[in-house]
Short mmCIF file of C-alpha atoms in Angstrom, two decimals:
data_model
loop_
_atom_site.label_atom_id
_atom_site.label_comp_id
_atom_site.label_asym_id
_atom_site.label_seq_id
_atom_site.Cartn_x
_atom_site.Cartn_y
_atom_site.Cartn_z
CA MET A 1 -12.48 -5.22 34.01
CA ASN A 2 -15.02 -6.66 31.62
CA PRO A 3 -14.42 -10.44 31.62
CA THR A 4 -15.30 -10.64 27.92
CA ASP A 5 -12.24 -8.52 27.21
CA LEU A 6 -10.00 -11.10 28.87
CA ASP A 7 -11.83 -13.92 27.12
CA HIS A 8 -11.30 -12.21 23.78
CA VAL A 9 -7.55 -11.85 24.33
CA LEU A 10 -7.25 -15.49 25.36
CA THR A 11 -9.21 -16.54 22.29
CA VAL A 12 -6.92 -14.55 20.01
CA LEU A 13 -3.92 -16.22 21.66
CA GLY A 14 -5.54 -19.61 21.06
CA THR A 15 -5.04 -20.85 24.62
CA ALA A 16 -7.74 -23.56 24.53
CA LEU A 17 -5.22 -26.28 23.63
CA TRP A 18 -2.41 -25.04 25.88
CA SER A 19 -1.32 -26.80 29.05
CA THR A 20 -2.68 -25.69 32.41
CA ASP A 21 0.55 -23.85 33.27
CA GLU A 22 0.61 -22.15 29.87
CA GLN A 23 -3.00 -21.07 30.26
CA SER A 24 -2.28 -19.62 33.69
CA PHE A 25 0.68 -17.68 32.31
CA ALA A 26 -1.48 -16.43 29.43
CA GLU A 27 -4.23 -15.24 31.78
CA VAL A 28 -1.75 -13.23 33.82
CA ALA A 29 -0.12 -11.81 30.69
CA SER A 30 -3.48 -10.97 29.11
CA THR A 31 -4.65 -9.19 32.24
CA LEU A 32 -1.43 -7.18 32.21
CA ALA A 33 -1.89 -6.38 28.51
CA LEU A 34 -5.38 -5.06 29.18
CA THR A 35 -3.97 -2.92 32.00
CA VAL A 36 -0.81 -1.66 30.29
CA TYR A 37 -2.36 -0.79 26.93
CA ASP A 38 -5.51 0.69 28.45
CA GLY A 39 -5.98 4.36 27.57
CA HIS A 40 -3.32 4.32 24.84
CA THR A 41 -4.17 4.85 21.19
CA ARG A 42 -2.22 4.57 17.97
CA ASP A 43 -1.82 7.53 15.62
CA GLN A 44 -4.80 6.22 13.65
CA GLY A 45 -6.93 6.84 16.73
CA THR A 46 -7.57 3.13 17.36
CA PRO A 47 -7.13 1.47 20.78
CA TYR A 48 -3.52 0.36 21.12
CA LEU A 49 -4.44 -3.19 22.13
CA GLU A 50 -5.76 -3.83 18.63
CA HIS A 51 -2.21 -3.73 17.28
CA PRO A 52 -0.61 -6.47 19.44
CA LEU A 53 -3.71 -8.61 18.98
CA ALA A 54 -3.31 -8.22 15.22
CA VAL A 55 0.35 -9.23 15.51
CA VAL A 56 -0.65 -12.36 17.44
CA THR A 57 -3.27 -13.18 14.81
CA LEU A 58 -0.76 -12.69 12.00
CA LEU A 59 1.69 -15.06 13.66
CA ARG A 60 -0.93 -17.72 14.34
CA THR A 61 -2.83 -17.65 11.06
CA GLU A 62 -0.24 -16.67 8.46
CA ILE A 63 3.01 -18.00 9.93
CA LYS A 64 1.42 -20.90 11.84
CA VAL A 65 3.16 -20.11 15.12
CA SER A 66 1.77 -22.12 18.03
CA HIS A 67 4.44 -21.72 20.71
CA PRO A 68 2.67 -20.13 23.71
CA GLU A 69 5.54 -17.98 24.97
CA THR A 70 6.20 -16.55 21.51
CA LEU A 71 2.55 -15.56 21.18
CA VAL A 72 2.48 -14.00 24.65
CA LEU A 73 5.65 -12.11 23.74
CA ALA A 74 3.83 -10.79 20.67
CA LEU A 75 0.91 -9.71 22.85
CA LEU A 76 3.17 -7.68 25.13
CA HIS A 77 5.87 -6.65 22.66
CA ASP A 78 4.99 -2.94 22.95
CA ALA A 79 4.19 -2.94 26.67
CA LEU A 80 7.39 -1.18 27.72
CA GLU A 81 7.17 1.23 24.81
CA VAL A 82 3.78 2.58 25.83
CA ALA A 83 4.25 2.15 29.59
CA PRO A 84 7.92 1.82 30.62
CA GLU A 85 6.85 2.48 34.19
CA ALA A 86 5.12 -0.91 34.16
CA GLU A 87 8.42 -2.82 34.08
CA ALA A 88 8.40 -3.68 37.78
CA LEU A 89 4.84 -4.97 37.47
CA LEU A 90 5.83 -7.16 34.53
CA VAL A 91 8.83 -8.55 36.40
CA GLN A 92 6.66 -9.28 39.42
CA HIS A 93 4.05 -11.24 37.48
CA LEU A 94 5.89 -12.64 34.45
CA GLY A 95 9.46 -12.89 35.69
CA ALA A 96 12.73 -11.14 34.98
CA ARG A 97 13.70 -13.37 32.04
CA PHE A 98 10.52 -12.70 30.08
CA THR A 99 10.61 -8.98 30.88
CA ALA A 100 14.23 -8.83 29.70
CA ARG A 101 13.02 -10.07 26.32
CA LEU A 102 10.56 -7.18 26.22
CA ARG A 103 13.35 -4.72 27.14
CA ALA A 104 15.46 -6.02 24.26
CA MET A 105 12.60 -5.27 21.89
CA THR A 106 12.12 -1.71 23.17
CA ALA A 107 14.04 1.38 22.09
CA ASP A 108 16.34 2.84 24.75
CA HIS A 109 14.78 6.29 24.65
CA ARG A 110 11.38 4.73 25.35
CA LEU A 111 12.74 2.77 28.31
CA GLU A 112 14.45 5.89 29.64
CA GLN A 113 11.41 8.09 28.93
CA ARG A 114 13.35 10.77 27.07
CA PRO A 115 13.34 12.31 23.59
CA LYS A 116 15.09 10.37 20.85
CA ALA A 117 18.73 11.44 20.54
CA ALA A 118 21.59 11.07 18.08
CA GLY A 119 22.79 7.48 18.05
CA ASP A 120 19.50 6.01 19.25
CA GLU A 121 18.52 4.74 15.81
CA THR A 122 21.85 2.96 15.37
CA ASN A 123 21.62 1.42 18.86
CA TRP A 124 18.06 0.32 18.14
CA ARG A 125 19.12 -1.45 14.97
CA PHE A 126 21.93 -3.25 16.76
CA LYS A 127 19.49 -4.37 19.47
CA GLN A 128 17.00 -5.74 16.96
CA ALA A 129 19.64 -7.46 14.83
CA ALA A 130 20.87 -9.25 17.98
CA LEU A 131 17.45 -10.68 18.91
CA PRO A 132 17.12 -14.48 19.07
CA SER A 133 15.10 -16.04 16.26
CA GLU A 134 11.69 -16.21 17.99
CA ASP A 135 11.93 -12.63 19.22
CA LEU A 136 13.07 -11.49 15.78
CA LEU A 137 10.04 -13.23 14.33
CA VAL A 138 7.79 -11.17 16.62
CA ARG A 139 9.61 -8.00 15.59
CA PHE A 140 9.08 -8.84 11.91
CA ALA A 141 5.38 -9.53 12.54
CA ASP A 142 5.08 -6.19 14.33
CA ARG A 143 6.70 -4.42 11.39
CA LEU A 144 4.54 -6.26 8.86
CA HIS A 145 1.33 -5.26 10.62
CA ASN A 146 2.55 -1.66 10.87
CA LEU A 147 3.24 -1.64 7.13
CA ARG A 148 -0.19 -3.03 6.32
CA ASP A 149 -1.71 -0.40 8.58
CA LEU A 150 0.09 2.57 7.01
CA ALA A 151 -2.89 3.44 4.80
CA LEU A 152 -4.78 4.41 7.96
CA SER A 153 -2.02 6.61 9.35
CA PRO A 154 -2.41 10.39 8.95
CA ASN A 155 1.34 10.87 9.45
CA LEU A 156 3.02 10.90 6.02
CA ASP A 157 6.48 11.19 7.56
CA ARG A 158 5.82 8.03 9.54
CA CYS A 159 4.86 6.26 6.33
CA ARG A 160 8.08 7.33 4.62
CA ARG A 161 10.20 6.29 7.61
CA PHE A 162 8.59 2.87 7.83
CA LEU A 163 9.09 2.14 4.14
CA ARG A 164 12.69 3.38 4.22
CA SER A 165 13.55 1.23 7.24
CA LEU A 166 11.89 -1.77 5.59
CA GLU A 167 14.16 -1.40 2.58
CA ASP A 168 17.46 -0.64 4.28
CA PHE A 169 17.13 -2.59 7.54
CA TYR A 170 14.34 -5.13 7.92
CA LEU A 171 14.55 -6.78 4.51
CA PRO A 172 18.34 -7.33 4.71
CA ILE A 173 17.95 -8.89 8.17
CA ALA A 174 15.06 -11.04 6.94
CA ASP A 175 17.20 -12.18 4.01
CA VAL A 176 19.87 -13.40 6.43
CA ALA A 177 17.46 -14.88 9.00
CA ARG A 178 15.19 -16.81 6.63
CA GLY A 179 17.38 -19.90 6.90
CA LEU A 180 17.05 -20.08 10.68
CA SER A 181 13.54 -21.55 10.73
CA PRO A 182 10.51 -22.25 8.51
CA HIS A 183 8.67 -19.48 10.37
CA LEU A 184 11.33 -16.93 9.49
CA ALA A 185 11.34 -18.15 5.89
CA ALA A 186 7.58 -17.58 5.72
CA MET A 187 7.93 -14.14 7.29
CA HIS A 188 10.69 -13.27 4.82
CA ALA A 189 8.29 -13.98 1.96
CA LEU A 190 5.52 -11.86 3.49
CA LEU A 191 7.82 -8.89 4.09
CA HIS A 192 9.06 -8.98 0.52
CA ALA A 193 5.49 -9.23 -0.76
CA GLU A 194 4.53 -6.18 1.29
CA TYR A 195 7.54 -4.29 -0.04
CA ASP A 196 6.59 -5.17 -3.62
CA ARG A 197 3.02 -4.02 -2.99
CA HIS A 198 4.15 -0.63 -1.74
CA GLN A 199 6.58 -0.26 -4.64
CA GLN A 200 3.76 -0.83 -7.09
CA GLU A 201 1.59 1.74 -5.33
CA VAL A 202 4.18 4.53 -5.68
CA ARG A 203 4.98 3.88 -9.34
CA PRO A 204 3.55 6.49 -11.74
#
């Protein structure tokens, strides 16, 4: 592993001011992120790791999140989606409680490594709606970055699906959750701004 890669991930997380224990946890998590996401690309052709790093950056710079575990969760939020076989490794190094949070953020068909089936979308929505506030914040940040990145996606169906789910699922949940914390209120505003931007783009 190139040590500058690890240093870059830790810098994006902002670990310099964290406690010694938090820094140790972040180093383990960052090493796992480099391992788990390695070799995976997004549909834009970019290295997959760029996405969770962008989600971390969004949370830190735009929402002003500083809680270490929330930021590490953001770093690894897609780990079980791209590599469900890595679950045992994550439990071994990060613990069962933290890995359970990642499972709750991952679609069942991804965890079970099977094609998406009838009922999976409904189950997914129930899982996400039931997330605790910090985990829901990470999910919203993930969705926001995906929406901002849609212009680079060659998959028009993906673009339509993301915008439709924003309108009929994520925005209603954000409307309800905005009163739970200042962070969720700030995220609510950003999601609505992104929705308005896309609406303006499709108007004749």
